[in-house]
PDB file of C-alpha atoms in Angstrom:
ATOM      1  CA  MET A  28     -18.450   9.173  12.432  1.00 39.00           C
ATOM      2  CA  ARG A  29     -19.330  11.963  10.038  1.00 41.00           C
ATOM      3  CA  ARG A  30     -17.045  12.528   7.146  1.00 41.00           C
ATOM      4  CA  ARG A  31     -14.397  15.191   7.689  1.00 42.00           C
ATOM      5  CA  ASP A  32     -12.615  17.409   5.248  1.00 39.00           C
ATOM      6  CA  PHE A  33      -8.926  16.697   5.625  1.00 37.00           C
ATOM      7  CA  PHE A  34      -5.815  17.378   3.746  1.00 39.00           C
ATOM      8  CA  GLY A  35      -3.155  14.707   3.875  1.00 45.00           C
ATOM      9  CA  PHE A  36      -3.202  12.444   6.881  1.00 45.00           C
ATOM     10  CA  VAL A  37      -3.749  15.045   9.583  1.00 50.00           C
ATOM     11  CA  GLY A  38      -7.006  16.926   8.924  1.00 51.00           C
ATOM     12  CA  ALA A  39      -9.097  14.671  11.277  1.00 47.00           C
ATOM     13  CA  MET A  40      -6.699  15.451  14.149  1.00 52.00           C
ATOM     14  CA  ALA A  41      -6.765  19.258  13.810  1.00 50.00           C
ATOM     15  CA  ALA A  42      -9.608  19.608  16.258  1.00 49.00           C
ATOM     16  CA  TRP A  43      -7.640  18.351  19.280  1.00 51.00           C
ATOM     17  CA  PRO A  44      -7.108  21.100  21.937  1.00 53.00           C
ATOM     18  CA  LEU A  45      -3.663  22.489  22.172  1.00 53.00           C
ATOM     19  CA  PRO A  46      -2.211  23.563  25.540  1.00 52.00           C
ATOM     20  CA  THR A  47      -2.216  27.250  26.270  1.00 53.00           C
ATOM     21  CA  SER A  48      -0.920  29.279  29.132  1.00 52.00           C
ATOM     22  CA  ALA A  49      -4.402  30.083  30.279  1.00 54.00           C
ATOM     23  CA  GLN A  50      -5.445  26.456  30.472  1.00 60.00           C
ATOM     24  CA  PRO A  51      -4.142  23.439  32.455  1.00 63.00           C
ATOM     25  CA  THR A  52      -1.935  21.285  30.216  1.00 64.00           C
ATOM     26  CA  PRO A  53      -4.211  18.483  28.813  1.00 74.00           C
ATOM     27  CA  LYS A  54      -3.179  14.906  28.713  1.00 85.00           C
ATOM     28  CA  PRO A  55      -1.299  14.253  25.383  1.00 89.00           C
ATOM     29  CA  ALA A  56      -3.419  12.751  22.641  1.00 91.00           C
ATOM     30  CA  ARG A  57      -2.435   9.186  21.985  1.00 94.00           C
ATOM     31  CA  VAL A  58      -2.326   8.273  18.270  1.00 94.00           C
ATOM     32  CA  GLY A  59      -2.103   4.740  17.134  1.00 95.00           C
ATOM     33  CA  VAL A  60      -0.236   4.073  13.848  1.00 93.00           C
ATOM     34  CA  LEU A  61      -0.857   0.703  12.168  1.00 94.00           C
ATOM     35  CA  SER A  62       0.998  -0.073   8.958  1.00 91.00           C
ATOM     36  CA  ASP A  63       0.990  -3.063   6.623  1.00 86.00           C
ATOM     37  CA  VAL A  64       4.652  -2.623   5.571  1.00 77.00           C
ATOM     38  CA  PRO A  65       7.885  -3.746   7.264  1.00 64.00           C
ATOM     39  CA  SER A  66       9.424  -1.244   9.740  1.00 61.00           C
ATOM     40  CA  SER A  67      12.003  -0.106   7.146  1.00 55.00           C
ATOM     41  CA  PHE A  68       9.144   1.246   4.926  1.00 57.00           C
ATOM     42  CA  GLU A  69       6.916   2.376   7.787  1.00 60.00           C
ATOM     43  CA  ALA A  70       9.829   4.523   8.852  1.00 61.00           C
ATOM     44  CA  LEU A  71       9.625   6.361   5.506  1.00 64.00           C
ATOM     45  CA  GLU A  72       5.958   7.025   5.779  1.00 71.00           C
ATOM     46  CA  PHE A  73       5.723   8.077   9.411  1.00 79.00           C
ATOM     47  CA  PRO A  74       8.135  11.063   9.561  1.00 83.00           C
ATOM     48  CA  PRO A  75       6.037  13.283   7.069  1.00 82.00           C
ATOM     49  CA  PHE A  76       2.933  12.473   9.181  1.00 83.00           C
ATOM     50  CA  ALA A  77       4.598  13.398  12.373  1.00 86.00           C
ATOM     51  CA  ALA A  78       6.126  16.578  10.834  1.00 88.00           C
ATOM     52  CA  GLU A  79       2.675  17.776   9.685  1.00 88.00           C
ATOM     53  CA  LEU A  80       1.401  17.258  13.210  1.00 88.00           C
ATOM     54  CA  ARG A  81       4.276  19.366  14.579  1.00 90.00           C
ATOM     55  CA  GLU A  82       3.281  22.108  12.135  1.00 91.00           C
ATOM     56  CA  LEU A  83      -0.132  22.064  13.815  1.00 89.00           C
ATOM     57  CA  GLY A  84       1.413  22.215  17.269  1.00 89.00           C
ATOM     58  CA  TYR A  85       1.312  18.547  18.251  1.00 89.00           C
ATOM     59  CA  VAL A  86       4.728  17.686  19.420  1.00 90.00           C
ATOM     60  CA  ASP A  87       5.698  14.094  20.087  1.00 89.00           C
ATOM     61  CA  GLY A  88       6.192  13.552  23.810  1.00 88.00           C
ATOM     62  CA  GLN A  89       4.397  16.755  24.707  1.00 89.00           C
ATOM     63  CA  SER A  90       0.943  17.242  23.265  1.00 91.00           C
ATOM     64  CA  VAL A  91       0.836  13.856  21.408  1.00 93.00           C
ATOM     65  CA  THR A  92       2.376  10.418  21.815  1.00 93.00           C
ATOM     66  CA  PHE A  93       2.410   7.650  19.193  1.00 93.00           C
ATOM     67  CA  GLU A  94       1.821   3.912  19.520  1.00 93.00           C
ATOM     68  CA  ARG A  95       3.388   2.532  16.326  1.00 91.00           C
ATOM     69  CA  ARG A  96       2.819  -1.033  15.012  1.00 92.00           C
ATOM     70  CA  ALA A  97       3.727  -2.590  11.583  1.00 88.00           C
ATOM     71  CA  SER A  98       3.605  -5.925  10.027  1.00 87.00           C
ATOM     72  CA  ARG A  99       3.124  -7.418   6.572  1.00 80.00           C
ATOM     73  CA  ASP A 100       1.364 -10.413   7.934  1.00 83.00           C
ATOM     74  CA  ARG A 101      -2.449 -10.067   8.059  1.00 81.00           C
ATOM     75  CA  ALA A 102      -2.854 -12.359  11.039  1.00 87.00           C
ATOM     76  CA  ALA A 103      -0.359 -10.308  12.902  1.00 92.00           C
ATOM     77  CA  LEU A 104      -2.052  -7.134  11.971  1.00 94.00           C
ATOM     78  CA  ALA A 105      -5.212  -8.309  13.714  1.00 94.00           C
ATOM     79  CA  GLY A 106      -3.329  -8.753  16.903  1.00 96.00           C
ATOM     80  CA  LEU A 107      -1.552  -5.406  16.630  1.00 96.00           C
ATOM     81  CA  ALA A 108      -4.867  -3.623  15.961  1.00 97.00           C
ATOM     82  CA  ALA A 109      -6.350  -5.235  19.107  1.00 96.00           C
ATOM     83  CA  ALA A 110      -3.225  -4.101  21.085  1.00 96.00           C
ATOM     84  CA  LEU A 111      -3.880  -0.578  19.989  1.00 97.00           C
ATOM     85  CA  VAL A 112      -7.412  -0.825  21.333  1.00 97.00           C
ATOM     86  CA  ARG A 113      -6.180  -2.157  24.648  1.00 96.00           C
ATOM     87  CA  ALA A 114      -3.670   0.743  24.697  1.00 95.00           C
ATOM     88  CA  ARG A 115      -6.716   3.122  24.653  1.00 95.00           C
ATOM     89  CA  VAL A 116      -5.423   5.212  21.723  1.00 96.00           C
ATOM     90  CA  ASP A 117      -7.644   8.209  20.898  1.00 95.00           C
ATOM     91  CA  ILE A 118      -7.483   7.686  17.159  1.00 94.00           C
ATOM     92  CA  THR A 119      -5.690   5.271  14.794  1.00 95.00           C
ATOM     93  CA  LEU A 120      -4.026   6.044  11.484  1.00 93.00           C
ATOM     94  CA  ALA A 121      -4.195   2.832   9.432  1.00 93.00           C
ATOM     95  CA  ILE A 122      -1.716   2.775   6.475  1.00 90.00           C
ATOM     96  CA  GLY A 123      -2.664   0.215   3.830  1.00 86.00           C
ATOM     97  CA  THR A 124      -5.887  -1.774   3.053  1.00 87.00           C
ATOM     98  CA  SER A 125      -4.879  -4.740   5.280  1.00 89.00           C
ATOM     99  CA  SER A 126      -4.201  -2.416   8.176  1.00 92.00           C
ATOM    100  CA  ALA A 127      -7.397  -0.537   7.775  1.00 93.00           C
ATOM    101  CA  LEU A 128      -9.494  -3.780   7.668  1.00 93.00           C
ATOM    102  CA  ALA A 129      -7.647  -5.007  10.770  1.00 95.00           C
ATOM    103  CA  ALA A 130      -8.434  -1.760  12.525  1.00 96.00           C
ATOM    104  CA  LYS A 131     -12.060  -1.852  11.505  1.00 96.00           C
ATOM    105  CA  ARG A 132     -12.498  -5.426  12.923  1.00 95.00           C
ATOM    106  CA  ALA A 133     -10.759  -4.315  16.201  1.00 96.00           C
ATOM    107  CA  THR A 134     -13.031  -1.422  17.152  1.00 96.00           C
ATOM    108  CA  LYS A 135     -16.298   0.201  16.245  1.00 95.00           C
ATOM    109  CA  VAL A 136     -15.684   3.101  18.699  1.00 95.00           C
ATOM    110  CA  ILE A 137     -12.259   4.482  18.193  1.00 96.00           C
ATOM    111  CA  PRO A 138     -12.003   6.703  15.119  1.00 95.00           C
ATOM    112  CA  VAL A 139      -9.839   5.215  12.300  1.00 95.00           C
ATOM    113  CA  ILE A 140      -8.273   7.331   9.541  1.00 92.00           C
ATOM    114  CA  PHE A 141      -7.016   5.234   6.685  1.00 91.00           C
ATOM    115  CA  ALA A 142      -4.469   6.006   3.934  1.00 87.00           C
ATOM    116  CA  ARG A 143      -2.986   4.171   0.940  1.00 82.00           C
ATOM    117  CA  VAL A 144      -6.127   2.143   0.392  1.00 84.00           C
ATOM    118  CA  GLY A 145      -6.877   1.070  -3.142  1.00 74.00           C
ATOM    119  CA  ASP A 146     -10.644   0.697  -3.028  1.00 78.00           C
ATOM    120  CA  PRO A 147     -12.395   1.795   0.295  1.00 84.00           C
ATOM    121  CA  VAL A 148     -15.807   0.827  -0.795  1.00 82.00           C
ATOM    122  CA  GLY A 149     -14.877  -2.415  -2.583  1.00 77.00           C
ATOM    123  CA  SER A 150     -12.834  -3.649   0.234  1.00 81.00           C
ATOM    124  CA  GLY A 151     -15.744  -3.080   2.681  1.00 85.00           C
ATOM    125  CA  LEU A 152     -14.103  -0.329   4.767  1.00 89.00           C
ATOM    126  CA  VAL A 153     -16.870   2.283   4.168  1.00 88.00           C
ATOM    127  CA  GLN A 154     -20.402   2.243   2.857  1.00 85.00           C
ATOM    128  CA  SER A 155     -19.614   4.850   0.224  1.00 82.00           C
ATOM    129  CA  LEU A 156     -17.162   7.658  -0.565  1.00 76.00           C
ATOM    130  CA  ALA A 157     -19.746  10.393   0.159  1.00 78.00           C
ATOM    131  CA  SER A 158     -20.973   8.820   3.416  1.00 82.00           C
ATOM    132  CA  PRO A 159     -18.459   6.439   4.866  1.00 85.00           C
ATOM    133  CA  GLY A 160     -20.543   5.664   7.951  1.00 85.00           C
ATOM    134  CA  GLY A 161     -19.202   3.861  11.150  1.00 90.00           C
ATOM    135  CA  ASN A 162     -15.908   5.020  12.674  1.00 94.00           C
ATOM    136  CA  LEU A 163     -13.772   4.996   9.564  1.00 93.00           C
ATOM    137  CA  THR A 164     -12.885   7.523   6.950  1.00 91.00           C
ATOM    138  CA  GLY A 165      -9.817   8.426   5.010  1.00 88.00           C
ATOM    139  CA  LEU A 166      -7.955   8.669   1.650  1.00 80.00           C
ATOM    140  CA  GLY A 167      -8.560   6.113  -1.201  1.00 77.00           C
ATOM    141  CA  LEU A 168      -6.189   5.780  -4.065  1.00 70.00           C
ATOM    142  CA  ILE A 169      -8.696   4.228  -6.479  1.00 60.00           C
ATOM    143  CA  THR A 170      -5.972   2.957  -8.790  1.00 64.00           C
ATOM    144  CA  LEU A 171      -6.978  -0.637  -9.319  1.00 64.00           C
ATOM    145  CA  ASP A 172      -7.910  -0.001 -12.955  1.00 70.00           C
ATOM    146  CA  LEU A 173      -4.397   1.149 -13.529  1.00 78.00           C
ATOM    147  CA  GLY A 174      -3.323  -2.486 -13.613  1.00 83.00           C
ATOM    148  CA  ALA A 175      -4.948  -2.692 -17.124  1.00 87.00           C
ATOM    149  CA  LYS A 176      -3.247   0.582 -18.161  1.00 87.00           C
ATOM    150  CA  ARG A 177       0.091  -0.702 -17.110  1.00 89.00           C
ATOM    151  CA  LEU A 178      -0.455  -3.814 -19.324  1.00 91.00           C
ATOM    152  CA  GLU A 179      -1.357  -1.545 -22.224  1.00 91.00           C
ATOM    153  CA  LEU A 180       1.775   0.441 -21.770  1.00 90.00           C
ATOM    154  CA  LEU A 181       3.850  -2.661 -21.820  1.00 90.00           C
ATOM    155  CA  THR A 182       2.362  -3.717 -25.093  1.00 91.00           C
ATOM    156  CA  GLN A 183       2.976  -0.294 -26.529  1.00 91.00           C
ATOM    157  CA  ALA A 184       6.555  -0.263 -25.378  1.00 89.00           C
ATOM    158  CA  ILE A 185       7.160  -3.810 -26.686  1.00 90.00           C
ATOM    159  CA  PRO A 186       4.718  -4.339 -29.649  1.00 90.00           C
ATOM    160  CA  ALA A 187       6.020  -7.796 -30.347  1.00 90.00           C
ATOM    161  CA  VAL A 188       5.264  -9.172 -26.893  1.00 91.00           C
ATOM    162  CA  ALA A 189       2.845 -12.117 -26.940  1.00 91.00           C
ATOM    163  CA  ARG A 190       3.156 -13.529 -23.421  1.00 93.00           C
ATOM    164  CA  VAL A 191       3.333 -11.450 -20.194  1.00 94.00           C
ATOM    165  CA  GLY A 192       4.183 -12.886 -16.835  1.00 93.00           C
ATOM    166  CA  VAL A 193       1.925 -11.505 -14.054  1.00 94.00           C
ATOM    167  CA  LEU A 194       3.571 -11.612 -10.675  1.00 93.00           C
ATOM    168  CA  PHE A 195       0.914 -11.362  -7.974  1.00 93.00           C
ATOM    169  CA  ASP A 196       0.431 -12.017  -4.216  1.00 91.00           C
ATOM    170  CA  PRO A 197      -2.820 -13.932  -3.704  1.00 90.00           C
ATOM    171  CA  THR A 198      -2.814 -13.039  -0.018  1.00 83.00           C
ATOM    172  CA  PHE A 199      -2.808  -9.262  -0.574  1.00 79.00           C
ATOM    173  CA  ALA A 200      -6.118  -7.452  -0.077  1.00 74.00           C
ATOM    174  CA  THR A 201      -6.441  -5.716  -3.470  1.00 77.00           C
ATOM    175  CA  THR A 202      -4.953  -8.457  -5.729  1.00 85.00           C
ATOM    176  CA  GLU A 203      -8.185 -10.033  -6.881  1.00 84.00           C
ATOM    177  CA  PRO A 204      -9.903  -6.833  -8.290  1.00 82.00           C
ATOM    178  CA  GLU A 205      -6.585  -5.664  -9.871  1.00 85.00           C
ATOM    179  CA  LEU A 206      -6.115  -9.146 -11.514  1.00 90.00           C
ATOM    180  CA  SER A 207      -9.585  -8.929 -12.857  1.00 89.00           C
ATOM    181  CA  GLU A 208      -8.768  -5.663 -14.567  1.00 88.00           C
ATOM    182  CA  VAL A 209      -5.553  -7.026 -15.985  1.00 92.00           C
ATOM    183  CA  GLU A 210      -7.238 -10.183 -17.371  1.00 93.00           C
ATOM    184  CA  GLY A 211      -9.890  -8.127 -18.982  1.00 91.00           C
ATOM    185  CA  ALA A 212      -7.309  -5.936 -20.708  1.00 92.00           C
ATOM    186  CA  SER A 213      -5.307  -8.807 -21.927  1.00 93.00           C
ATOM    187  CA  ARG A 214      -8.190 -10.097 -23.965  1.00 93.00           C
ATOM    188  CA  SER A 215      -8.653  -6.797 -25.736  1.00 92.00           C
ATOM    189  CA  LEU A 216      -4.866  -6.495 -26.298  1.00 93.00           C
ATOM    190  CA  HIS A 217      -4.599 -10.019 -27.497  1.00 92.00           C
ATOM    191  CA  VAL A 218      -1.869 -10.805 -25.017  1.00 93.00           C
ATOM    192  CA  GLU A 219      -1.388 -14.218 -23.257  1.00 94.00           C
ATOM    193  CA  LEU A 220      -0.894 -14.000 -19.460  1.00 95.00           C
ATOM    194  CA  GLU A 221       1.346 -16.326 -17.604  1.00 94.00           C
ATOM    195  CA  MET A 222       0.081 -16.240 -13.953  1.00 95.00           C
ATOM    196  CA  LEU A 223       2.869 -16.320 -11.401  1.00 94.00           C
ATOM    197  CA  PRO A 224       1.566 -16.303  -7.801  1.00 94.00           C
ATOM    198  CA  VAL A 225       4.013 -15.634  -4.944  1.00 92.00           C
ATOM    199  CA  ARG A 226       2.898 -16.071  -1.319  1.00 89.00           C
ATOM    200  CA  GLY A 227       6.179 -15.369   0.455  1.00 85.00           C
ATOM    201  CA  ALA A 228       9.809 -14.511  -0.113  1.00 82.00           C
ATOM    202  CA  ASP A 229      10.869 -18.136  -0.039  1.00 86.00           C
ATOM    203  CA  GLU A 230       8.954 -18.703  -3.335  1.00 89.00           C
ATOM    204  CA  PHE A 231      10.672 -15.922  -5.398  1.00 86.00           C
ATOM    205  CA  GLY A 232      13.461 -18.265  -6.711  1.00 84.00           C
ATOM    206  CA  SER A 233      11.145 -20.856  -8.069  1.00 88.00           C
ATOM    207  CA  VAL A 234       8.544 -18.491  -9.486  1.00 89.00           C
ATOM    208  CA  LEU A 235      11.233 -16.329 -11.274  1.00 86.00           C
ATOM    209  CA  SER A 236      12.771 -19.449 -12.624  1.00 87.00           C
ATOM    210  CA  ALA A 237       9.377 -20.501 -13.950  1.00 87.00           C
ATOM    211  CA  ALA A 238       8.924 -17.083 -15.563  1.00 86.00           C
ATOM    212  CA  LYS A 239      12.260 -17.590 -17.358  1.00 84.00           C
ATOM    213  CA  SER A 240      11.460 -21.186 -18.510  1.00 87.00           C
ATOM    214  CA  ARG A 241       8.012 -20.128 -19.809  1.00 86.00           C
ATOM    215  CA  ARG A 242       9.713 -17.509 -22.008  1.00 86.00           C
ATOM    216  CA  VAL A 243       7.572 -14.576 -21.123  1.00 91.00           C
ATOM    217  CA  GLY A 244       8.217 -11.391 -23.030  1.00 91.00           C
ATOM    218  CA  ALA A 245       7.764  -8.971 -20.191  1.00 92.00           C
ATOM    219  CA  LEU A 246       6.858  -9.027 -16.554  1.00 92.00           C
ATOM    220  CA  LEU A 247       3.857  -7.203 -14.859  1.00 93.00           C
ATOM    221  CA  VAL A 248       4.058  -6.767 -11.132  1.00 91.00           C
ATOM    222  CA  VAL A 249       0.680  -6.431  -9.349  1.00 89.00           C
ATOM    223  CA  SER A 250       0.399  -4.221  -6.291  1.00 82.00           C
ATOM    224  CA  SER A 251       1.625  -5.821  -3.063  1.00 81.00           C
ATOM    225  CA  VAL A 252       3.694  -4.930  -0.134  1.00 76.00           C
ATOM    226  CA  LEU A 253       5.587  -8.211  -0.653  1.00 81.00           C
ATOM    227  CA  PHE A 254       6.975  -6.914  -3.984  1.00 83.00           C
ATOM    228  CA  ILE A 255       7.872  -3.550  -2.471  1.00 77.00           C
ATOM    229  CA  ASP A 256       9.827  -5.291   0.207  1.00 76.00           C
ATOM    230  CA  HIS A 257      11.730  -7.407  -2.389  1.00 81.00           C
ATOM    231  CA  ARG A 258      11.825  -4.873  -5.241  1.00 80.00           C
ATOM    232  CA  MET A 259      15.638  -5.047  -5.572  1.00 82.00           C
ATOM    233  CA  GLN A 260      15.525  -8.831  -6.082  1.00 83.00           C
ATOM    234  CA  LEU A 261      12.880  -8.413  -8.778  1.00 84.00           C
ATOM    235  CA  ALA A 262      14.924  -5.572 -10.469  1.00 84.00           C
ATOM    236  CA  GLU A 263      18.065  -7.604 -10.469  1.00 86.00           C
ATOM    237  CA  PHE A 264      16.293 -10.518 -12.010  1.00 86.00           C
ATOM    238  CA  ALA A 265      14.737  -8.437 -14.722  1.00 85.00           C
ATOM    239  CA  LYS A 266      17.931  -6.732 -15.520  1.00 85.00           C
ATOM    240  CA  ARG A 267      19.911 -10.017 -15.648  1.00 87.00           C
ATOM    241  CA  GLU A 268      17.341 -11.556 -17.887  1.00 85.00           C
ATOM    242  CA  GLN A 269      16.954  -8.422 -19.966  1.00 85.00           C
ATOM    243  CA  LEU A 270      13.239  -8.568 -19.187  1.00 86.00           C
ATOM    244  CA  ALA A 271      11.181  -5.297 -19.466  1.00 88.00           C
ATOM    245  CA  THR A 272       9.247  -5.020 -16.184  1.00 88.00           C
ATOM    246  CA  MET A 273       6.432  -2.810 -15.084  1.00 87.00           C
ATOM    247  CA  GLY A 274       5.747  -2.215 -11.369  1.00 80.00           C
ATOM    248  CA  VAL A 275       3.304  -0.050  -9.522  1.00 71.00           C
ATOM    249  CA  ARG A 276       5.005   3.370  -9.578  1.00 56.00           C
ATOM    250  CA  ARG A 277       8.085   5.296  -8.729  1.00 57.00           C
ATOM    251  CA  ASP A 278       7.830   7.329  -5.596  1.00 47.00           C
ATOM    252  CA  ARG A 279      11.208   8.709  -4.280  1.00 41.00           C
ATOM    253  CA  GLY A 280      12.581   5.180  -4.457  1.00 40.00           C
ATOM    254  CA  ARG A 281      10.104   3.873  -1.906  1.00 38.00           C
ATOM    255  CA  LEU A 282       7.965   1.674  -4.167  1.00 34.00           C
ATOM    256  CA  PHE A 283       8.920  -0.825  -6.809  1.00 37.00           C
ATOM    257  CA  ASP A 284      11.296   0.757  -9.321  1.00 36.00           C
ATOM    258  CA  VAL A 285      10.574   0.090 -12.919  1.00 35.00           C
ATOM    259  CA  VAL A 286      13.460  -1.559 -14.710  1.00 37.00           C
ATOM    260  CA  ARG A 287      15.061   0.508 -17.389  1.00 37.00           C
ATOM    261  CA  SER A 288      17.507   0.133 -20.155  1.00 34.00           C
ATOM    262  CA  THR A 289      16.520  -3.399 -21.162  1.00 36.00           C
ATOM    263  CA  SER A 290      17.265  -4.723 -24.561  1.00 35.00           C
ATOM    264  CA  ARG A 291      13.496  -4.710 -25.312  1.00 39.00           C
ATOM    265  CA  GLY A 292      12.862  -1.129 -24.597  1.00 39.00           C
ATOM    266  CA  ASP A 293      12.350   1.256 -21.670  1.00 38.00           C
ATOM    267  CA  VAL A 294       9.200   1.189 -19.560  1.00 39.00           C
ATOM    268  CA  SER A 295       8.560   4.022 -17.169  1.00 34.00           C
TER     269      SER A 295
END
């Protein structure tokens, strides 16, 4: 599929024919939406996408219909992607790296537009940014190197910090390259890292207790849907322990909120 110019999520869909009074009403386009976040967060991401399509004249139930699937579990995403193929969608919007990889494995024919992907080339979704190749194209965030910058900001906000706890999800698609950036930065910043892997919500209690017992001076949260889903639990822990914490970003409350007003300084 050739690379398309597109603005936001909808540019690749702008070529669909709209019904006119001079033409028979075409069959509604069927759009698959595959997301790697729980339904509560997918609900926040989907409405702006649907609203932009309405602006272009694609009205849900009239000129377009949606097949929406969402799961945080990578194994489940594979099944959901295959289900969209069986549903004969015309195009798939894949939100998140795990979703995009599942969609790529499920079909080599149906066009896939991806969004919220950290590293499209490094994750194997496309051949290059200039020439994606295959049936995938989309929007890449290219923010993996910001993990190192977040660690630097923590050390600037808390100059005396010597040990930083790094909360990461080893099952998440972009964790390994982001951790590599963080580890590299720690050496130049002369900061010791206390690695705190979390594979599921049932491990939060023990891992956060470990962070407390190991006397980390601050907490760095690596990108993961798991931490988005449990951001309030992390924020409450950091506030209770007076532990300065750096997450991914603030985005209208949707992503991990950086903990403020700690006794060791504000991090934003």
